[in-house]
N, CA and C of each residue as an Amber inpcrd file, in Angstrom:
protein
   444
 110.5370000  12.0230000 128.6650000 110.0070000  12.6940000 129.8420000
 111.0750000  12.6810000 130.9350000 111.2200000  13.8050000 131.6110000
 112.2210000  13.9610000 132.6720000 111.7210000  13.3020000 133.9520000
 112.6160000  12.6530000 134.6630000 112.1560000  12.0100000 135.9000000
 112.1210000  13.0290000 137.0460000 111.3500000  12.7140000 138.0710000
 111.0820000  13.6430000 139.1700000 112.3440000  14.0750000 139.9100000
 113.2390000  13.1390000 140.1730000 114.4670000  13.4640000 140.9050000
 115.3160000  14.4510000 140.1010000 115.4170000  14.2170000 138.7910000
 116.1870000  15.1290000 137.9450000 115.5390000  16.5120000 137.8930000
 114.2120000  16.5470000 137.8630000 113.5080000  17.8280000 137.8220000
 113.7190000  18.6110000 139.1210000 113.6140000  17.9320000 140.2580000
 113.8480000  18.5990000 141.5490000 115.2890000  19.1040000 141.6120000
 116.2290000  18.3070000 141.1310000 117.6290000  18.7200000 141.1040000
 117.7990000  19.9670000 140.2340000 117.1170000  19.9970000 139.1150000
 117.1810000  21.1610000 138.2190000 116.5710000  22.3910000 138.8920000
 115.4650000  22.2050000 139.6030000 114.8180000  23.3180000 140.3180000
 115.7810000  23.9000000 141.3490000 116.3760000  23.0400000 142.1780000
 117.3000000  23.5080000 143.2140000 118.5400000  24.1720000 142.6030000
 119.0310000  23.6020000 141.5220000 120.1720000  24.2030000 140.8290000
 119.8290000  25.5730000 140.2600000 118.6290000  25.6970000 139.7260000
 118.1820000  26.9720000 139.1690000 118.0330000  28.0270000 140.2570000
 117.4740000  27.6320000 141.4030000 117.3440000  28.5700000 142.5280000
 118.7290000  29.0670000 142.9420000 119.6710000  28.1480000 143.0820000
 121.0370000  28.5280000 143.4710000 121.6540000  29.4890000 142.4620000
 121.4680000  29.1910000 141.1940000 122.0260000  30.0440000 140.1500000
 121.3870000  31.4340000 140.1780000 120.0670000  31.5000000 140.3670000
 119.3790000  32.7940000 140.4300000 119.8600000  33.6270000 141.6170000
 120.0030000  32.9750000 142.7570000 120.4960000  33.6850000 143.9480000
 121.9090000  34.2030000 143.6940000 122.7480000  33.3620000 143.1290000
 124.1250000  33.7570000 142.8240000 124.1480000  34.9360000 141.8540000
 123.3760000  34.8390000 140.7820000 123.3490000  35.9150000 139.7870000
 122.8070000  37.2100000 140.3800000 121.7740000  37.0920000 141.2190000
 121.1850000  38.2890000 141.8180000 122.1670000  38.9650000 142.7640000
 122.9230000  38.1740000 143.5090000 123.8780000  38.7440000 144.4770000
 125.0470000  39.4480000 143.8090000 125.4060000  39.0120000 142.6280000
 126.5490000  39.6620000 141.9850000 126.1220000  40.6610000 140.9140000
 124.8210000  40.8080000 140.7140000 124.3280000  41.7580000 139.7180000
 124.3970000  43.1720000 140.2860000 125.2700000  43.9340000 139.7230000
 125.3950000  45.3340000 140.0820000 124.9410000  46.1460000 138.8860000
 124.4270000  47.3000000 139.1550000 124.1020000  48.2180000 138.0730000
 125.0420000  49.4020000 138.2180000 125.7600000  49.6860000 137.1630000
 126.6580000  50.8330000 137.1710000 126.1680000  51.8130000 136.1240000
 126.0330000  53.0370000 136.5560000 125.6190000  54.1000000 135.6480000
 126.5210000  55.2890000 135.9190000 127.2560000  55.6800000 134.8950000
 128.2690000  56.7240000 135.0230000 129.2170000  56.3490000 136.1520000
 129.3160000  57.1440000 137.1980000 130.2750000  56.8570000 138.2700000
 129.6320000  56.1770000 139.4730000 128.3690000  55.7680000 139.3470000
 127.6440000  55.2030000 140.4870000 127.4760000  53.7020000 140.2990000
 127.8690000  52.9600000 141.3330000 127.6890000  51.5090000 141.3220000
 126.6680000  51.1610000 142.3940000 125.6030000  50.4680000 141.9880000
 124.5700000  50.0310000 142.9250000 124.6570000  48.5280000 143.1140000
 124.5360000  48.1090000 144.3560000 124.5450000  46.6960000 144.7110000
 123.1100000  46.2020000 144.8390000 122.9010000  44.8850000 144.7820000
 121.5310000  44.3450000 144.8290000 120.6930000  44.8670000 145.9930000
 121.2630000  44.9390000 147.1870000 120.4760000  45.4220000 148.3310000
 120.0340000  46.8660000 148.1180000 120.8910000  47.6610000 147.5030000
 120.5420000  49.0550000 147.2260000 119.4680000  49.1420000 146.1440000
 119.6000000  48.3040000 145.1240000 118.6230000  48.2950000 144.0300000
 117.2500000  47.9020000 144.5560000 117.1800000  46.8390000 145.3660000
 115.8950000  46.3870000 145.9120000 115.2480000  47.4790000 146.7550000
 116.0360000  48.1300000 147.5820000 115.5060000  49.1870000 148.4410000
 115.0350000  50.3790000 147.6150000 115.8210000  50.7890000 146.6370000
 115.4250000  51.9110000 145.7830000 114.1410000  51.6120000 145.0170000
 114.0360000  50.3960000 144.4900000 112.8170000  50.0270000 143.7640000
 111.6090000  50.0300000 144.6900000 111.7770000  49.5460000 145.9180000
 110.6760000  49.5540000 146.8790000 110.2300000  50.9860000 147.1510000
 111.1780000  51.8560000 147.4450000 110.8330000  53.2510000 147.7410000
 110.2180000  53.9200000 146.5150000 110.7680000  53.6430000 145.3470000
 110.2800000  54.2410000 144.0990000 108.8330000  53.8380000 143.8180000
 108.5250000  52.5470000 143.9750000 107.1900000  52.0510000 143.6460000
 106.1880000  52.2260000 144.7770000 106.5800000  51.9190000 145.9970000
 105.6540000  51.9240000 147.1290000 105.6070000  53.2960000 147.7940000
 106.7100000  53.9820000 147.7940000 106.8410000  55.3080000 148.3970000
 106.4670000  55.3210000 149.8730000 106.7690000  54.2290000 150.5510000
 106.5710000  54.1450000 151.9960000 107.9570000  54.1570000 152.6220000
 108.2020000  55.0980000 153.5100000 109.5370000  55.1880000 154.0930000
 109.5390000  54.8470000 155.5780000 108.5670000  54.0570000 156.0020000
 108.5700000  53.5500000 157.3680000 109.5750000  52.4040000 157.4160000
 110.6130000  52.5650000 158.2110000 111.7080000  51.5870000 158.2240000
 111.2190000  50.1930000 158.5940000 110.3120000  50.0940000 159.5480000
 109.7970000  48.7830000 159.9560000 109.0700000  48.1110000 158.7980000
 108.2230000  48.8540000 158.0860000 107.4820000  48.2870000 156.9490000
 108.4300000  47.8640000 155.8310000 109.4230000  48.6930000 155.5640000
 110.3970000  48.3500000 154.5210000 111.1420000  47.0720000 154.9070000
 111.6020000  47.0080000 156.1500000 112.3490000  45.8360000 156.6300000
 111.5000000  44.5730000 156.5320000 110.2400000  44.6610000 156.9560000
 109.3430000  43.5030000 156.8790000 109.1380000  43.0650000 155.4370000
 108.9060000  44.0170000 154.5500000 108.6360000  43.6950000 153.1440000
 109.8590000  43.0620000 152.4710000 111.0400000  43.5950000 152.7530000
 112.2490000  43.1030000 152.0960000 112.9160000  41.9540000 152.8430000
 112.4080000  41.6370000 154.0380000 112.9830000  40.5460000 154.8170000
 114.3540000  40.8800000 155.3820000 114.5540000  42.1450000 155.7300000
 115.8280000  42.6020000 156.2760000 115.6030000  43.2250000 157.6450000
 116.6830000  43.4870000 158.3500000 116.5580000  44.1500000 159.6480000
 116.4250000  45.6610000 159.4380000 115.8940000  46.3210000 160.4610000
 115.7860000  47.7810000 160.3970000 117.1770000  48.4090000 160.3040000
 118.1500000  47.7900000 160.9840000 119.5240000  48.2860000 160.9190000
 120.0940000  48.2220000 159.5080000 119.8070000  47.1260000 158.8100000
 120.2890000  46.9760000 157.4280000 119.6650000  48.0370000 156.5240000
 118.3740000  48.3070000 156.7300000 117.6920000  49.3360000 155.9370000
 118.3280000  50.6940000 156.2110000 118.5350000  51.0120000 157.4810000
 119.1360000  52.3030000 157.8540000 120.5280000  52.4610000 157.2490000
 121.3360000  51.3980000 157.3180000 122.6880000  51.4500000 156.7540000
 122.6530000  51.6540000 155.2440000 121.7430000  50.9470000 154.5770000
 121.6470000  51.0640000 153.1190000 121.1860000  52.4590000 152.7290000
 120.2100000  53.0050000 153.4620000 119.7540000  54.3700000 153.1830000
 120.8960000  55.3680000 153.3870000 121.6900000  55.1640000 154.4130000
 122.8350000  56.0550000 154.6590000 123.8450000  55.9760000 153.5180000
 124.0990000  54.7540000 153.0180000 125.0150000  54.5800000 151.8820000
 124.4840000  55.3050000 150.6520000 123.1830000  55.1570000 150.3900000
 122.5690000  55.8100000 149.2300000 122.6220000  57.3270000 149.3770000
 122.4710000  57.7940000 150.6000000 122.5650000  59.2250000 150.8790000
 123.9900000  59.7210000 150.5960000 124.9940000  58.9760000 151.0520000
 126.3980000  59.3510000 150.8140000 126.7400000  59.3400000 149.3220000
 126.1010000  58.4360000 148.5770000 126.3460000  58.3630000 147.1340000
 125.6390000  59.4850000 146.3800000 124.7930000  60.2370000 147.0900000
 124.0920000  61.3550000 146.4570000 122.8700000  60.9390000 145.6650000
 122.3290000  59.7610000 145.9490000 121.1720000  59.2440000 145.2200000
 119.8700000  59.6870000 145.8770000 119.8850000  59.7640000 147.2020000
 118.7050000  60.1880000 147.9540000 119.1060000  61.2330000 148.9860000
 118.0940000  61.9390000 149.4650000 118.2430000  62.7330000 150.6830000
 117.2810000  62.1190000 151.6720000 117.6350000  62.1720000 152.9450000
 116.7510000  61.5990000 153.9560000 116.7240000  62.5010000 155.1720000
 115.5400000  62.6130000 155.7230000 115.3460000  63.3830000 156.9460000
 114.4260000  62.5880000 157.8440000 114.7400000  62.5610000 159.1270000
 113.8850000  61.8730000 160.0940000 112.6610000  62.7330000 160.3680000
 111.4980000  62.0810000 160.4060000 110.2690000  62.7750000 160.7850000
 110.3040000  62.9430000 162.3020000 110.2840000  64.1730000 162.8110000
 110.4100000  64.3870000 164.2550000 109.3340000  63.6900000 165.0870000
 108.1320000  63.5890000 164.5610000 107.0300000  63.0200000 165.3450000
 106.9560000  61.4980000 165.2840000 107.6600000  60.8840000 164.3250000
 107.5770000  59.4340000 164.1440000 108.9820000  58.8490000 164.0430000
 109.3340000  58.0520000 165.0280000 110.6910000  57.5040000 165.1560000
 111.1460000  56.7120000 163.9250000 110.2910000  55.8410000 163.3980000
 110.6850000  54.9670000 162.2890000 110.3360000  55.5390000 160.9210000
 109.8770000  56.7620000 160.8790000 109.4460000  57.3510000 159.6120000
 110.5110000  58.3190000 159.1040000 110.8810000  58.1660000 157.8670000
 111.8400000  59.0590000 157.2300000 111.1730000  59.7520000 156.0590000
 111.6770000  60.8930000 155.7360000 111.2660000  61.5490000 154.5020000
 112.4270000  61.3400000 153.5330000 112.2050000  60.5230000 152.5250000
 113.2560000  60.1940000 151.5570000 112.8630000  60.7630000 150.2070000
 113.7980000  61.4380000 149.5810000 113.5690000  61.9640000 148.2370000
 114.7430000  61.5820000 147.3490000 114.4460000  61.3790000 146.0860000
 115.5080000  61.1300000 145.1240000 116.1110000  62.4730000 144.7220000
 117.4300000  62.5110000 144.6550000 118.1090000  63.6930000 144.1430000
 117.9710000  63.6860000 142.6220000 118.4330000  64.7460000 141.9750000
 118.4110000  64.7830000 140.5100000 119.2130000  63.6000000 139.9600000
 120.3810000  63.3840000 140.5490000 121.2370000  62.2550000 140.1720000
 120.4930000  60.9360000 140.4160000 119.7760000  60.8470000 141.5400000
 119.0150000  59.6500000 141.8800000 117.8820000  59.3800000 140.9060000
 117.2180000  60.4410000 140.4620000 116.1180000  60.2800000 139.4950000
 116.6420000  59.7560000 138.1630000 117.7770000  60.2900000 137.7300000
 118.3900000  59.8180000 136.4800000 118.7920000  58.3520000 136.6240000
 119.3950000  58.0160000 137.7590000 119.8000000  56.6380000 138.0230000
 118.5920000  55.7070000 138.0560000 117.5090000  56.1420000 138.7000000
 116.3050000  55.3040000 138.7700000 115.7150000  55.0830000 137.3850000
 115.7720000  56.0830000 136.5180000 115.3200000  55.8880000 135.1350000
 116.1160000  54.7620000 134.4870000 117.4200000  54.7270000 134.7460000
 118.2910000  53.6760000 134.2050000 117.9280000  52.3080000 134.8010000
 117.7020000  52.2550000 136.1160000 117.3350000  51.0060000 136.7970000
 115.9960000  50.4970000 136.2600000 115.0160000  51.3960000 136.1270000
 113.6870000  51.0170000 135.6330000 113.7820000  50.5200000 134.1910000
 114.5940000  51.1740000 133.3850000 114.7820000  50.7370000 131.9930000
 115.3530000  49.3190000 131.9490000 116.3390000  49.0450000 132.7980000
 116.9390000  47.7130000 132.8800000 115.8830000  46.6890000 133.2960000
 115.1130000  47.0300000 134.3200000 114.0790000  46.1160000 134.8210000
 112.9940000  45.8860000 133.7630000 112.6160000  46.9380000 133.0580000
 111.6010000  46.8060000 132.0080000 112.0630000  45.8860000 130.8880000
 113.3570000  45.9100000 130.5720000 113.8530000  45.0220000 129.5140000
 113.7390000  43.5630000 129.9510000 113.9890000  43.2830000 131.2410000
 113.7960000  41.9220000 131.7590000 112.3220000  41.5230000 131.6970000
 111.4570000  42.4290000 132.1400000 110.0200000  42.1490000 132.1310000
 109.5270000  41.8630000 130.7200000 110.0390000  42.6010000 129.7410000
 109.6320000  42.3970000 128.3500000 110.0250000  41.0020000 127.8730000
 111.2290000  40.5660000 128.2190000 111.6550000  39.2200000 127.8180000
 110.7690000  38.1480000 128.4370000 110.4680000  38.2940000 129.7370000
 109.5950000  37.3230000 130.4050000 108.1880000  37.3670000 129.8140000
 107.6980000  38.5610000 129.5540000 106.3560000  38.7090000 128.9900000
 106.2730000  38.0490000 127.6160000 107.2840000  38.2480000 126.7960000
 107.2950000  37.6170000 125.4700000 107.2180000  36.0970000 125.5850000
 107.8930000  35.5340000 126.5720000 107.8460000  34.0870000 126.7890000
 106.4690000  33.6630000 127.2940000 105.9590000  34.3480000 128.2970000
 104.6710000  33.9930000 128.9130000 103.5290000  34.0770000 127.9020000
 103.6100000  35.0360000 126.9920000 102.5400000  35.2030000 126.0000000
 102.4150000  34.0040000 125.0650000 103.4430000  33.1640000 124.9980000
 103.3810000  31.9820000 124.1360000 102.7060000  30.8020000 124.8350000
 102.3770000  30.9580000 126.1060000 101.8180000  29.8640000 126.9030000
 100.3010000  29.9330000 126.9710000  99.6900000  28.7620000 127.1140000
  98.2340000  28.6880000 127.2750000  97.8570000  29.1540000 128.6790000
  96.5740000  29.4230000 128.8870000  96.1050000  29.8240000 130.2200000
  96.4150000  28.7440000 131.2520000  96.2670000  27.4920000 130.8530000
  96.5500000  26.3810000 131.7720000  98.0390000  26.3470000 132.1420000
  98.9030000  26.5450000 131.1530000 100.3440000  26.5670000 131.4320000
 100.7110000  27.7520000 132.3290000 100.0930000  28.8940000 132.0770000
 100.3490000  30.0740000 132.9140000  99.9330000  29.8100000 134.3530000
  98.8010000  29.1580000 134.5340000  98.3360000  28.8450000 135.8850000
  99.2890000  27.8710000 136.5710000  99.7810000  26.8930000 135.8130000
 100.7450000  25.9370000 136.3620000 102.0210000  26.6560000 136.8050000
 102.5060000  27.5700000 135.9760000 103.7030000  28.3410000 136.3290000
 103.4440000  29.1590000 137.5940000 102.3130000  29.8270000 137.6410000
 101.9600000  30.6500000 138.8020000 101.8500000  29.8140000 140.0720000
 101.1630000  28.6960000 139.9720000 101.0180000  27.8030000 141.1310000
 102.3780000  27.2870000 141.6010000 103.2220000  26.9170000 140.6410000
 104.5480000  26.4130000 140.9860000 105.3690000  27.4760000 141.7120000
 105.3510000  28.7030000 141.2020000 106.1140000  29.7750000 141.8430000
 105.6020000  30.0560000 143.2540000 104.2770000  30.0370000 143.4290000
 103.7030000  30.2140000 144.7730000 104.1850000  29.1210000 145.7180000
 104.1710000  27.8850000 145.2430000 104.6000000  26.7520000 146.0640000
 106.0980000  26.8460000 146.3720000 106.8670000  27.2420000 145.3900000
 108.3060000  27.4000000 145.5650000 108.6090000  28.3850000 146.6950000
 107.9570000  29.5320000 146.6690000 108.1530000  30.5390000 147.7170000
 107.6870000  30.0040000 149.0600000 106.5480000  29.3340000 149.0670000
 105.9990000  28.7740000 150.3050000 106.9830000  27.7910000 150.9470000
 107.5580000  26.9230000 150.1450000 108.5280000  25.9430000 150.6550000
 109.7740000  26.6560000 151.1760000 110.2460000  27.6450000 150.4320000
 111.4510000  28.3700000 150.8490000 111.2170000  29.1110000 152.1670000
 110.0490000  29.7140000 152.3240000 109.7260000  30.4270000 153.5690000
 109.6490000  29.4490000 154.7300000 108.9980000  28.3130000 154.4980000
 108.8430000  27.3060000 155.5530000 110.2000000  26.7720000 156.0020000
 111.1370000  26.6260000 155.0880000 112.4600000  26.0920000 155.4010000
 113.3880000  27.1410000 155.9990000 113.0260000  28.3920000 155.8940000
 113.8920000  29.4920000 156.3640000 113.8780000  29.6120000 157.8180000
């Protein structure tokens, strides 16, 4: 049986490794290179389809300026088009270009392959083990938020 101090050390080491891997994980498709911040924003827009900059910033834990800069970068890369809604200051109309739609298919395929691997692992666990994993992840996030 693993002792508590070693387990906590392993947890903290794993968090550090995940953060490191996530920060350097780029997705390249043809001539387009996407960085983690761009991937997170694209996935949010793709799934939620809310283009209110304040809501996006709150959800992703970023500043409105960072969101605006990232959207501008994606626009320059030809992945999205964006237009400001004249009646609403923080509201944009964002659409994926043809190139952006193809790229998003690639991003979604990559994400689905990760989900499949995790799902295959989770399916081997009992309901009690799944609940323990879920509770642990909730607590992990709670502690990280409190310390932030």
